[in-house]
CSV table of C-alpha atoms and ligand atoms in Angstrom, one decimal:
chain,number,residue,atom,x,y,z
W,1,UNK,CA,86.1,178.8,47.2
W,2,UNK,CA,89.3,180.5,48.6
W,3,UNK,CA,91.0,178.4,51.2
W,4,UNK,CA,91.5,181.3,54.4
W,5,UNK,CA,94.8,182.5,55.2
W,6,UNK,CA,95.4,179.9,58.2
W,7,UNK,CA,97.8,176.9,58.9
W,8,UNK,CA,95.1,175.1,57.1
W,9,UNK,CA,97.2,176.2,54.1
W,10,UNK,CA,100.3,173.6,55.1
W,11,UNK,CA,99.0,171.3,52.3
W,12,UNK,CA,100.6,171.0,49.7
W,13,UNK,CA,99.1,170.5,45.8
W,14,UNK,CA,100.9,167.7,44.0
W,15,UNK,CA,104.5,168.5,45.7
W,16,UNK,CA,107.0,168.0,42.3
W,17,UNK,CA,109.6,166.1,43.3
W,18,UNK,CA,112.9,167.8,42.5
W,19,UNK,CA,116.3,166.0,41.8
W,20,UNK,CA,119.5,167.7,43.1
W,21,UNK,CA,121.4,169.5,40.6
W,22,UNK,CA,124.6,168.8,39.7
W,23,UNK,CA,126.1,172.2,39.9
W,24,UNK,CA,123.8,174.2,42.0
W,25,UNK,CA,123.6,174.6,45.4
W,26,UNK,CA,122.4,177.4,47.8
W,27,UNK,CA,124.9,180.3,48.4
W,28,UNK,CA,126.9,180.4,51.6
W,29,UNK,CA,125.9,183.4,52.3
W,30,UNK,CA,124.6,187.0,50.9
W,31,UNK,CA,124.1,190.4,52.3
W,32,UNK,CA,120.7,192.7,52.8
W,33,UNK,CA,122.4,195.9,53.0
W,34,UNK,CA,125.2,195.9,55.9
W,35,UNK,CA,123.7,192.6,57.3
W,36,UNK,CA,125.7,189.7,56.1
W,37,UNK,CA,123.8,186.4,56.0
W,38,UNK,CA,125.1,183.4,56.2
W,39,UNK,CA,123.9,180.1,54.8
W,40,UNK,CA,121.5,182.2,52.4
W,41,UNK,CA,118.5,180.8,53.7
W,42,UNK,CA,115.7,182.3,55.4
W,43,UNK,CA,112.6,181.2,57.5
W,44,UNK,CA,109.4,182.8,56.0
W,45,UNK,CA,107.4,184.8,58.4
W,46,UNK,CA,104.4,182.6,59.5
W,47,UNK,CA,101.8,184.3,61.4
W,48,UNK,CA,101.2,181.8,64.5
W,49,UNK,CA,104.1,180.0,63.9
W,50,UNK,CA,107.3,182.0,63.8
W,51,UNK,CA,107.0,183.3,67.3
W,52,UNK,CA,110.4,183.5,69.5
W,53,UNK,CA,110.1,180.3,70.6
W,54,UNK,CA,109.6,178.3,67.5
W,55,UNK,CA,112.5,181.0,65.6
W,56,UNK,CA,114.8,179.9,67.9
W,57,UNK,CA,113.9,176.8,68.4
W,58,UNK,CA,114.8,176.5,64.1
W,59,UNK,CA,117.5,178.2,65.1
W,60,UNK,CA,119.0,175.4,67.0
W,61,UNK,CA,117.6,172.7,64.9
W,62,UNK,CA,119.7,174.1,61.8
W,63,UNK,CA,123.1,173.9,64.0
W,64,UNK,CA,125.9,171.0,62.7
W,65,UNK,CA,126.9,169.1,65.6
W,66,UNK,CA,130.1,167.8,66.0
W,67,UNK,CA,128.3,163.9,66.0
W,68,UNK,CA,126.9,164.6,62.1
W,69,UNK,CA,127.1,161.6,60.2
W,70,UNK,CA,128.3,163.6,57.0
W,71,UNK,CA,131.3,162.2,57.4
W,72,UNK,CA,133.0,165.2,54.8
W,73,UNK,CA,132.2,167.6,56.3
W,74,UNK,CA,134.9,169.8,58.0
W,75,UNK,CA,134.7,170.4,61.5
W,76,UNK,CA,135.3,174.0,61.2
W,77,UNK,CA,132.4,174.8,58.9
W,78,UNK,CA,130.1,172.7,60.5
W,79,UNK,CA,130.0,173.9,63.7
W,80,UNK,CA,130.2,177.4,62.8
W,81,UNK,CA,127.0,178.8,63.2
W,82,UNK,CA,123.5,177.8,62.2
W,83,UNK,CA,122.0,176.8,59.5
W,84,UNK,CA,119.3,179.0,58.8
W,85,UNK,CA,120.8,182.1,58.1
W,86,UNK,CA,117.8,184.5,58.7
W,87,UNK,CA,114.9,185.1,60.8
W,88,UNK,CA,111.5,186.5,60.5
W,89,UNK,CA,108.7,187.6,62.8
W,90,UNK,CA,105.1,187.1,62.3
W,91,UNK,CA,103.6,190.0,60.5
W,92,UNK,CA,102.8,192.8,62.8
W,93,UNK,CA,100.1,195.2,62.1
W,94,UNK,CA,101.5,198.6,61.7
W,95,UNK,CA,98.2,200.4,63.2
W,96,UNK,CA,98.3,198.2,66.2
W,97,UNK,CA,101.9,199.0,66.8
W,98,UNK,CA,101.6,202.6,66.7
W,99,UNK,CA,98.7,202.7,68.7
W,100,UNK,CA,100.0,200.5,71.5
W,101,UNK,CA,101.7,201.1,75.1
W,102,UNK,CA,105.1,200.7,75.5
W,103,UNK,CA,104.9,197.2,77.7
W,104,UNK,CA,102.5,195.5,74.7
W,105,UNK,CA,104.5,196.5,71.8
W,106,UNK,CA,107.3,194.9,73.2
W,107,UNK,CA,105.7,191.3,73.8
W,108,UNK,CA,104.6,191.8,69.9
W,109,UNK,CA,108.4,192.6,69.0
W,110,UNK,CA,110.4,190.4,71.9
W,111,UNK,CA,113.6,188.9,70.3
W,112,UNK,CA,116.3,187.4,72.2
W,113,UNK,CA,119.9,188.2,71.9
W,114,UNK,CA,120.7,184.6,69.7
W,115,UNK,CA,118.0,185.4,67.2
W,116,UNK,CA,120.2,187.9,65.4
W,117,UNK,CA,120.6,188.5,62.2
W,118,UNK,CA,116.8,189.1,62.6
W,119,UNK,CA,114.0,191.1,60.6
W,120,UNK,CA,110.8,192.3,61.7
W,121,UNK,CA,107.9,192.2,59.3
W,122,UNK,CA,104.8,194.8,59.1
W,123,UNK,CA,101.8,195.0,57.1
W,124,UNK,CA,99.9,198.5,56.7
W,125,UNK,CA,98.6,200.8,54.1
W,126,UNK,CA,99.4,204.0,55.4
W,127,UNK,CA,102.2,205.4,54.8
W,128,UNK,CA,103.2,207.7,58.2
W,129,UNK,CA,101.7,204.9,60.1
W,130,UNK,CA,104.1,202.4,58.8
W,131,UNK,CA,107.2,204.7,58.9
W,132,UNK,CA,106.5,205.6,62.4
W,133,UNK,CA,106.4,201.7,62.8
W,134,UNK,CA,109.3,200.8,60.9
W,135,UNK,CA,111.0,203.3,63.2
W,136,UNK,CA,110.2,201.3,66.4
W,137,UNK,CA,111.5,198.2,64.7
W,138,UNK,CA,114.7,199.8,64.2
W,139,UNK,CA,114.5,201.4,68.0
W,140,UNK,CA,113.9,197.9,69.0
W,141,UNK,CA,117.2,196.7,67.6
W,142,UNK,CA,115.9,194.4,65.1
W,143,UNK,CA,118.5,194.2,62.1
W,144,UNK,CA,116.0,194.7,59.0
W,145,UNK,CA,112.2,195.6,58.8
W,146,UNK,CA,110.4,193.8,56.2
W,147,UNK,CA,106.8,195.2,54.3
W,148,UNK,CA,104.5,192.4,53.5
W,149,UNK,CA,103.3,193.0,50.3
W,150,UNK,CA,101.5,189.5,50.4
W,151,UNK,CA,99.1,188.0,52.5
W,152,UNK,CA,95.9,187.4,51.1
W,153,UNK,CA,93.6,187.6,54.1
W,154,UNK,CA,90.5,188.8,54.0
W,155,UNK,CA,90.8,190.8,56.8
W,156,UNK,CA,94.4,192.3,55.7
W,157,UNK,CA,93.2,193.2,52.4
W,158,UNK,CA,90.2,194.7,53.0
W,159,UNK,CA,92.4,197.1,54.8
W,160,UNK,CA,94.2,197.4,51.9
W,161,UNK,CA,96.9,195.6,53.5
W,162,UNK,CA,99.3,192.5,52.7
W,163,UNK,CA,98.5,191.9,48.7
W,164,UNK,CA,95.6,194.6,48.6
W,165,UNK,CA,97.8,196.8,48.3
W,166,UNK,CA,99.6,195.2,44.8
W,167,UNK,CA,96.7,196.7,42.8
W,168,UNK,CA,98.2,200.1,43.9
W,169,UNK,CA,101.6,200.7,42.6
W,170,UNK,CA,101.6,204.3,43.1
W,171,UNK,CA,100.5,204.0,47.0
W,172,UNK,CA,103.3,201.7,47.0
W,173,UNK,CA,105.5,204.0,46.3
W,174,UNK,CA,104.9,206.7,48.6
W,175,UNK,CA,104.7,204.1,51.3
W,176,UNK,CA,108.6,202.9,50.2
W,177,UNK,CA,109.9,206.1,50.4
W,178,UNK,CA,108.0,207.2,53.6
W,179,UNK,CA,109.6,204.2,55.3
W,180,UNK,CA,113.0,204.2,53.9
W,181,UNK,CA,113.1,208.0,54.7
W,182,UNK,CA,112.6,206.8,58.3
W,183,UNK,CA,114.9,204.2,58.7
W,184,UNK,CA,118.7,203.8,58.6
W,185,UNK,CA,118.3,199.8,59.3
W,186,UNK,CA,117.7,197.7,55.5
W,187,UNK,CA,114.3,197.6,54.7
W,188,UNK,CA,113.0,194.6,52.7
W,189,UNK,CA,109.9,193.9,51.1
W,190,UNK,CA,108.0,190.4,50.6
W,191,UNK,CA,105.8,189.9,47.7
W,192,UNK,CA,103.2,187.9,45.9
W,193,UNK,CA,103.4,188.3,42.1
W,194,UNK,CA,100.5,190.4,41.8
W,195,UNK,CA,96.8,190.2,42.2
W,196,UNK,CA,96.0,187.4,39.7
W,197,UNK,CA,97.3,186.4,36.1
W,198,UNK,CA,95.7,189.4,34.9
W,199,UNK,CA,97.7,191.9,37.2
W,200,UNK,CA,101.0,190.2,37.8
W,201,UNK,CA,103.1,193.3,38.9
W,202,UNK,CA,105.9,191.2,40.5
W,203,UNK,CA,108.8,192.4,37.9
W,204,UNK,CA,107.8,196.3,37.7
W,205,UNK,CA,107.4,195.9,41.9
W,206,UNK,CA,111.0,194.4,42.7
W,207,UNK,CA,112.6,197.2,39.7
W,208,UNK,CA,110.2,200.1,42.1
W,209,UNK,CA,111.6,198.6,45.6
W,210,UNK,CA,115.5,198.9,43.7
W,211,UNK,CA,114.3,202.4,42.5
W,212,UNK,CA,113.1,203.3,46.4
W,213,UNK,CA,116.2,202.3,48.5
W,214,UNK,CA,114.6,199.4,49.2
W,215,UNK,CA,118.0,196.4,50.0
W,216,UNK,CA,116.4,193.1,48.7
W,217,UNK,CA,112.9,192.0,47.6
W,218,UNK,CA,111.5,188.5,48.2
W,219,UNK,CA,108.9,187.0,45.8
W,220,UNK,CA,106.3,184.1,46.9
W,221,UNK,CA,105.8,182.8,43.7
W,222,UNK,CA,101.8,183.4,43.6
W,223,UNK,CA,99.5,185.7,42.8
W,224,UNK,CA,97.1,186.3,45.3
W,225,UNK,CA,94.2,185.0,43.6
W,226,UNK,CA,96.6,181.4,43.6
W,227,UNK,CA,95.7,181.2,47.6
W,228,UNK,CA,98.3,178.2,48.2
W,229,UNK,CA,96.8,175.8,45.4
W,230,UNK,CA,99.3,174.5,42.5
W,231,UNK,CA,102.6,174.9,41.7
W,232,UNK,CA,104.9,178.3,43.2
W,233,UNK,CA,106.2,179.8,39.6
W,234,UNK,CA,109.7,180.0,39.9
W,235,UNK,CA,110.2,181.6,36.4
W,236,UNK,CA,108.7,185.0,38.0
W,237,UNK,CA,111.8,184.6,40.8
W,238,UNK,CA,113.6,183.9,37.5
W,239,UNK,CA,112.3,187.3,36.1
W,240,UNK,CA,112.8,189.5,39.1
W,241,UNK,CA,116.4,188.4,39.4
W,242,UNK,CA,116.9,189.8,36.1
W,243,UNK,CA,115.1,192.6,36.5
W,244,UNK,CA,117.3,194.2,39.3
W,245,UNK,CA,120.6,194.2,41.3
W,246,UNK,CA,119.1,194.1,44.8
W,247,UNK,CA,119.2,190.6,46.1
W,248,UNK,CA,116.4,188.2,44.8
W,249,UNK,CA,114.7,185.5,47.6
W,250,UNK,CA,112.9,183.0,46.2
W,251,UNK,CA,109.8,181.4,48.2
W,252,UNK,CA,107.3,178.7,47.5
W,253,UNK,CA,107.0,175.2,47.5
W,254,UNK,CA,111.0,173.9,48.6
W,255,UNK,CA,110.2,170.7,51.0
W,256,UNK,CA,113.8,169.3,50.5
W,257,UNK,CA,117.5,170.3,50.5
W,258,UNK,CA,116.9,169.1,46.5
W,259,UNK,CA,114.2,171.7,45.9
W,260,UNK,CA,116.0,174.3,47.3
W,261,UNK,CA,119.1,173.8,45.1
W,262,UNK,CA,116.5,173.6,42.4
W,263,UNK,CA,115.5,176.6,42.9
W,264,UNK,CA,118.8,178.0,42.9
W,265,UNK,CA,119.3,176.4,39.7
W,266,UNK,CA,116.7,177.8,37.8
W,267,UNK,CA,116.1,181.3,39.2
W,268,UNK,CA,119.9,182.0,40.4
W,269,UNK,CA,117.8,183.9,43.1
W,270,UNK,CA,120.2,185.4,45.4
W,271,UNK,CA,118.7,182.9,48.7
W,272,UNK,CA,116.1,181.0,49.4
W,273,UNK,CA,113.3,181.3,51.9
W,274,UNK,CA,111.2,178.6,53.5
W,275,UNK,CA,107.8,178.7,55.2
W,276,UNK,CA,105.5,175.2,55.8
W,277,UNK,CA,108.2,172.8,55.8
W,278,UNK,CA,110.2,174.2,58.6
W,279,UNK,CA,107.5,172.6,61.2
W,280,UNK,CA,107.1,169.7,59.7
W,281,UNK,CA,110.9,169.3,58.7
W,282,UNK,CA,112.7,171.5,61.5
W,283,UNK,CA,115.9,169.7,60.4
W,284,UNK,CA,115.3,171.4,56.7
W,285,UNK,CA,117.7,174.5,57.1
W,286,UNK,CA,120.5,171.8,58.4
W,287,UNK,CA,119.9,169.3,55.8
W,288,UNK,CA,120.1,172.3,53.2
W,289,UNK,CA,123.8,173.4,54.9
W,290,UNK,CA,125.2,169.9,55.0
W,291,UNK,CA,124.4,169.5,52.0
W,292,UNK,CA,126.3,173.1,50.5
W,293,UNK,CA,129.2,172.2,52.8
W,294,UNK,CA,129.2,168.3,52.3
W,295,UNK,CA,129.3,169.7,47.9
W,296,UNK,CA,132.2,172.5,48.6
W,297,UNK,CA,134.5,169.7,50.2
W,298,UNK,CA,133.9,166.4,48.1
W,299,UNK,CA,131.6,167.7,45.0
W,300,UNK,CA,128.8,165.1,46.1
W,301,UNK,CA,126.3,167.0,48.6
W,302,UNK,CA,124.8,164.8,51.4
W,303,UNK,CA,122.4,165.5,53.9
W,304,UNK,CA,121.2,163.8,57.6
W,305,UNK,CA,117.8,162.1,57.5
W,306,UNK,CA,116.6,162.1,60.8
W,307,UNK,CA,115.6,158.7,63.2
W,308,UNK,CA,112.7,158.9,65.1
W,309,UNK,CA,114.6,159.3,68.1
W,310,UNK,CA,115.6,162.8,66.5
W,311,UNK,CA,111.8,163.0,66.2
W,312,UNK,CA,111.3,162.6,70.1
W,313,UNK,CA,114.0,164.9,71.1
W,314,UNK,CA,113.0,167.5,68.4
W,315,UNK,CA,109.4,167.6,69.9
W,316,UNK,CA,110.5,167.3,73.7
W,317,UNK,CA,112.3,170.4,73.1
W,318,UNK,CA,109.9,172.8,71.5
W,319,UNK,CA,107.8,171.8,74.1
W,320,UNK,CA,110.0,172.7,77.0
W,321,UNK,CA,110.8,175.5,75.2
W,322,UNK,CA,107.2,177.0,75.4
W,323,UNK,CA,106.7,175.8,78.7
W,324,UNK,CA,109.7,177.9,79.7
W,325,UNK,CA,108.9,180.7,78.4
W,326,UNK,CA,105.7,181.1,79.8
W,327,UNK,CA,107.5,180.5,83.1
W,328,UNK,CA,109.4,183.3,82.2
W,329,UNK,CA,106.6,185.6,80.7
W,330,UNK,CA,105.2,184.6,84.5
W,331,UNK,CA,108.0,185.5,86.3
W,332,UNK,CA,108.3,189.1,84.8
W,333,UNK,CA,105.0,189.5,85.3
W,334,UNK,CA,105.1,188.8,88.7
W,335,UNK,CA,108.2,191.4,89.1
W,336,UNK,CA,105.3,193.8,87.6
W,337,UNK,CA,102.7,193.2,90.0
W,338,UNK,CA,103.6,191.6,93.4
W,339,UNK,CA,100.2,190.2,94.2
W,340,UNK,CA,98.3,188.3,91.4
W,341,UNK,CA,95.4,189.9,90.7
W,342,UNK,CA,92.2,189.1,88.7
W,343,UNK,CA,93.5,189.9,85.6
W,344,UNK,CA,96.8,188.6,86.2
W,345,UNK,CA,95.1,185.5,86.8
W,346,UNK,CA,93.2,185.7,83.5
W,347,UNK,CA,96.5,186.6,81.7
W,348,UNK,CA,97.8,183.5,83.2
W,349,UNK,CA,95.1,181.1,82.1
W,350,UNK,CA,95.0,183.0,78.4
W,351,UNK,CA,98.8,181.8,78.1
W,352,UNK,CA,98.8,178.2,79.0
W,353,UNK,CA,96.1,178.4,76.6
W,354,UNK,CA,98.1,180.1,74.0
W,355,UNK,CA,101.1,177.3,75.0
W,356,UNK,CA,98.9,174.1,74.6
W,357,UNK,CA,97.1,175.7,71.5
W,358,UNK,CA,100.7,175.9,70.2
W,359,UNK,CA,101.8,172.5,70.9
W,360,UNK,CA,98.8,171.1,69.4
W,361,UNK,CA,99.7,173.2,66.2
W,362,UNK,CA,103.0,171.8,65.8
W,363,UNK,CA,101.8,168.3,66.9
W,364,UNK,CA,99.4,168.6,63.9
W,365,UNK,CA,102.5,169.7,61.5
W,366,UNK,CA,105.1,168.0,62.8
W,367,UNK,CA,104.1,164.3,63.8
W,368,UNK,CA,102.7,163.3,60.0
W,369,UNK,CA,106.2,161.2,59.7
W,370,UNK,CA,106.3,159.8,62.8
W,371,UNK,CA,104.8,156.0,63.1
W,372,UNK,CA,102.2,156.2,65.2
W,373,UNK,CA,101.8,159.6,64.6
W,374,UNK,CA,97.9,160.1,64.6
W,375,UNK,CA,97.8,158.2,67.9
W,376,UNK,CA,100.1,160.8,69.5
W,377,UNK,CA,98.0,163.4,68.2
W,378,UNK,CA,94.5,162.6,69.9
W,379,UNK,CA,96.6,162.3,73.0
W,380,UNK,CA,98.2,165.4,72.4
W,381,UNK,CA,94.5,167.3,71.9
W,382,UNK,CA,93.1,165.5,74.7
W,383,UNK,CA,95.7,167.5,77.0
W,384,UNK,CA,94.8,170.4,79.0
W,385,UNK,CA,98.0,171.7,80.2
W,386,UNK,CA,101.6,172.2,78.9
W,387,UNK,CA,102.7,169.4,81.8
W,388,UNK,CA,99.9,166.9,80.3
W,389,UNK,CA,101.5,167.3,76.7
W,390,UNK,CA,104.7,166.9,77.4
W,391,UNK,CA,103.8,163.9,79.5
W,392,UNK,CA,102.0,162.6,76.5
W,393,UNK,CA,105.1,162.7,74.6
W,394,UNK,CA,107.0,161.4,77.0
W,395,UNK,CA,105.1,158.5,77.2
W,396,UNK,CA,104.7,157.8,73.0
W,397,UNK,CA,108.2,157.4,72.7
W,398,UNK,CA,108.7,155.8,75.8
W,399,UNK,CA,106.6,152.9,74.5
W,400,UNK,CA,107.9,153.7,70.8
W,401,UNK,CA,111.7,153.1,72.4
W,402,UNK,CA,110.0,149.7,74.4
W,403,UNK,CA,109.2,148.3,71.1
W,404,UNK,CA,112.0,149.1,69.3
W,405,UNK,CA,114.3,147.5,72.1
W,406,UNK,CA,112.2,144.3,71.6
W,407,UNK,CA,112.1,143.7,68.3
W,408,UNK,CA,116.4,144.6,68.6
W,409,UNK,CA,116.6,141.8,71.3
W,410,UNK,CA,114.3,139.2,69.0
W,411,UNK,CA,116.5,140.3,65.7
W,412,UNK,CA,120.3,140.0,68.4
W,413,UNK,CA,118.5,136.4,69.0
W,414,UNK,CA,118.0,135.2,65.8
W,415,UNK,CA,121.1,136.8,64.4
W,416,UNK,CA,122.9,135.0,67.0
W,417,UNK,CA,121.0,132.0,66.2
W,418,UNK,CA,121.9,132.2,63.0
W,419,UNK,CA,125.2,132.6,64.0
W,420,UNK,CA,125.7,129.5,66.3
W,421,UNK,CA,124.1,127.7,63.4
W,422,UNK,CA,126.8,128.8,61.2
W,423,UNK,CA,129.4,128.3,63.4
W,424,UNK,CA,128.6,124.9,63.7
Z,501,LIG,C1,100.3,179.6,58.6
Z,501,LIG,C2,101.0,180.6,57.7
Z,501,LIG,C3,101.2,181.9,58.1
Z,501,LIG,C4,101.8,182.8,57.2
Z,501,LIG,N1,102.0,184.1,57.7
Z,501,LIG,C5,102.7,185.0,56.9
Z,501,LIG,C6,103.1,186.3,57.4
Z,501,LIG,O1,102.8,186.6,58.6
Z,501,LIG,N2,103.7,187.1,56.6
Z,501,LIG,C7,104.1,186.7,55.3
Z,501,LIG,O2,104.7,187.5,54.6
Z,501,LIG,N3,103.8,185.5,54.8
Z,501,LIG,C8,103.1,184.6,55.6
Z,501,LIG,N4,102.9,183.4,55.1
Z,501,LIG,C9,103.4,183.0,53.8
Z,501,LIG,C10,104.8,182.3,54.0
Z,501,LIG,O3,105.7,183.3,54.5
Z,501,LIG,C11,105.3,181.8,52.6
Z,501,LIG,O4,105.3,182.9,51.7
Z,501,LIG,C12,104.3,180.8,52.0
Z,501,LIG,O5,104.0,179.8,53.0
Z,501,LIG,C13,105.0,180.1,50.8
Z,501,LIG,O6,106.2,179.5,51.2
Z,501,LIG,P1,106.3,177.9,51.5
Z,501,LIG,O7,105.9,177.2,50.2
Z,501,LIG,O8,107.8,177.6,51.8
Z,501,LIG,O9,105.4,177.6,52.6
Z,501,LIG,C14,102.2,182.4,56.0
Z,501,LIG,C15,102.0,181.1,55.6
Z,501,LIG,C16,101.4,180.2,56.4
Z,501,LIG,C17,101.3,178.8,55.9
């Protein structure tokens, strides 16, 4: 059976372990059109997942601090600017958005000023529908619209949407034109290879999207009938890159800073893009930078692997983050309507639902490393509110942190112990 196109998908089928290459690494930067990008690394567009909050929250993740351990690396390129280079949205229906008031498409394209370079992603089948869309991405100020050529979902593709639509090359077409005709902004397109072994249409695809003004073309290395199960084929990224002069991004199956200069290495893809790891690694797009940085100054790459105190602040803080941005999706709501009325009420109760449905996501992606994990995941779904989870965390760590002191203060007394002993 088919797995469905959910975040049950963050599985992975017999990872391959990659070693760094020698003389590869991920390019510092690269350009989709006039937008220069810089590391060349992109998070994939995850529907649920890559919401404001969690983009930015990346965001911040990927930024050097000045207390890096990488000892090599210079002050003035770490600190420069994050290491995630681009952003995506979730995938935005290109019916709904056309369709919708005013006030609801802009919760459904609501960017803050930090999140730039950023690109906006649409799925669609007809053509005016999705060039009047891509022209309210570009009215919104988002730096690039994106057409997903990719998802497998039932739903999408029955619509002839997401990878329906690769078993239609010519209705392709038209629909690249329409929406580069309507657009100044660079418009992008995200691919699988093709329907199934039997239709792979990825090369013939990127070579139409350089043929239809299109600025860069990003393969998942799947065909849709592949779902998520074995291993992304990077010798179709290999094959597109050779195909065309438009920029190449590679996507499928990096978990490490080592996979990702692997990729580089053997599909000289132009950057790289990265979906399921980024919850359960935020670090990823930092450890990737460090390690292009910590190569350029000493020829050795290096890379932070974070304690579990990183853990504990990294969680605490995407947290808070959803928290406060309900409070502030409240407090413009309130602006909107002075009294609370019944359905502001329901609105209310539908987003701390959203929030806690969120955190238990991420909890579910993110805590698999942490010791004690599973134990701070029944806590986690057993909470009712935003407040309760972050208490919850609180409290893990706070207990985590008890026994870790401990254990220091017995290993302080025996090394001292061992120390008197020697002394004497
Ligand atoms: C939960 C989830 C949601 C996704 N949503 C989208 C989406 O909205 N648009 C899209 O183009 N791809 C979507 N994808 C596919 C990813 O962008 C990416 O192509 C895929 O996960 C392979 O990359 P990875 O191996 O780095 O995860 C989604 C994947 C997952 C796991």
């Amino acid at each position: 059976m088919k797995k469905r196109y959910t975040l049950e998908q963050k599985r992975w089928d017999s990872p391959v372990e990659h070693a760094m290459p020698e003389h590869s690494r991920v390019p510092a930067s690269f350009s989709i059109g006039n937008v220069n990008i810089a590391p060349a690394t992109v998070l994939a567009p995850m529907a649920g997942v890559t919401d404001t909050v969690f983009r930015r929250f990346i965001k911040n993740a990927s930024q050097f601090t000045s207390t890096s351990t990488t000892a090599d690396v210079s002050q003035e390129t770490s600190n420069q600017q994050s290491g995630c280079g681009l952003i995506m949205t979730e995938f935005t229906s290109a019916d709904g958005l056309s369709r919708m008031r005013e006030t609801k498409r802009k919760r459904y394209l609501t960017y803050y000023d930090d999140e730039h370079p950023i690109a906006a992603q649409l799925f669609g089948s007809n053509p005016e529908t999705l060039a009047d869309s891509a022209r309210i991405v570009q009215d919104a100020g988002f730096d690039i619209v994106d057409l997903n050529l990719g998802c497998p979902a039932k739903r999408v593709v029955a619509c002839n949407g997401g990878s329906g639509l690769l078993r239609d090359l010519p209705l392709i077409e038209i629909i690249f034109r329409a929406i580069r005709a309507a657009v100044t902004i660079p418009f992008t397109v995200k691919i699988r290879m093709g329907w199934s072994d039997q239709h792979i249409v990825c090369v013939e695809l990127a070579k139409l999207a350089e043929e239809c003004g299109l600025d860069a073309v990003a393969l998942h290395a799947r065909t849709r009938e592949d779902g998520y199960t074995g291993q992304a084929r990077w010798e179709y990224i290999a094959a597109c890159k050779d195909a065309v002069k438009i920029p190449v991004i590679g996507n499928g199956d990096i978990r490490t800073p080592e996979d990702a200069a692997a990729m580089v290495e053997a599909t000289h893809c132009d950057a790289v893009m990265i979906g399921r790891t980024a919850p359960a690694n935020p670090w990823i797009f930092r450890q990737i930078a460090q390690y292009t940085a910590t190569k350029e100054v000493t020829g050795k790459g290096t890379y932070d692997i974070p304690a579990n105190e990183d853990r504990y602040h990294m969680i605490r803080t995407y947290f808070q983050m959803l928290v406060d941005e309900i409070a502030l999706e409240e407090a413009a709501e309130a602006a909107r309507a002075a009294a609370i009325t019944a359905s502001g009420q329901i609105a209310r109760e539908q987003r701390n639902r959203d929030c806690v449905g969120k955190m238990k996501q991420f909890a579910s992606w993110f805590t698999h490393g942490v010791p004690g994990g599973s134990a701070l995941r029944k806590q986690i779904f057993e909470s009712k509110n935003g407040g309760a989870v972050l208490d919850a965390v609180e409290q893990f760590f706070e207990r985590r942190h008890e026994a870790a002191l401990e254990d220091m203060a017995g290993e302080n007394e025996a090394s001292l112990e061992a120390l008197a002993a020697g002394c004497g």
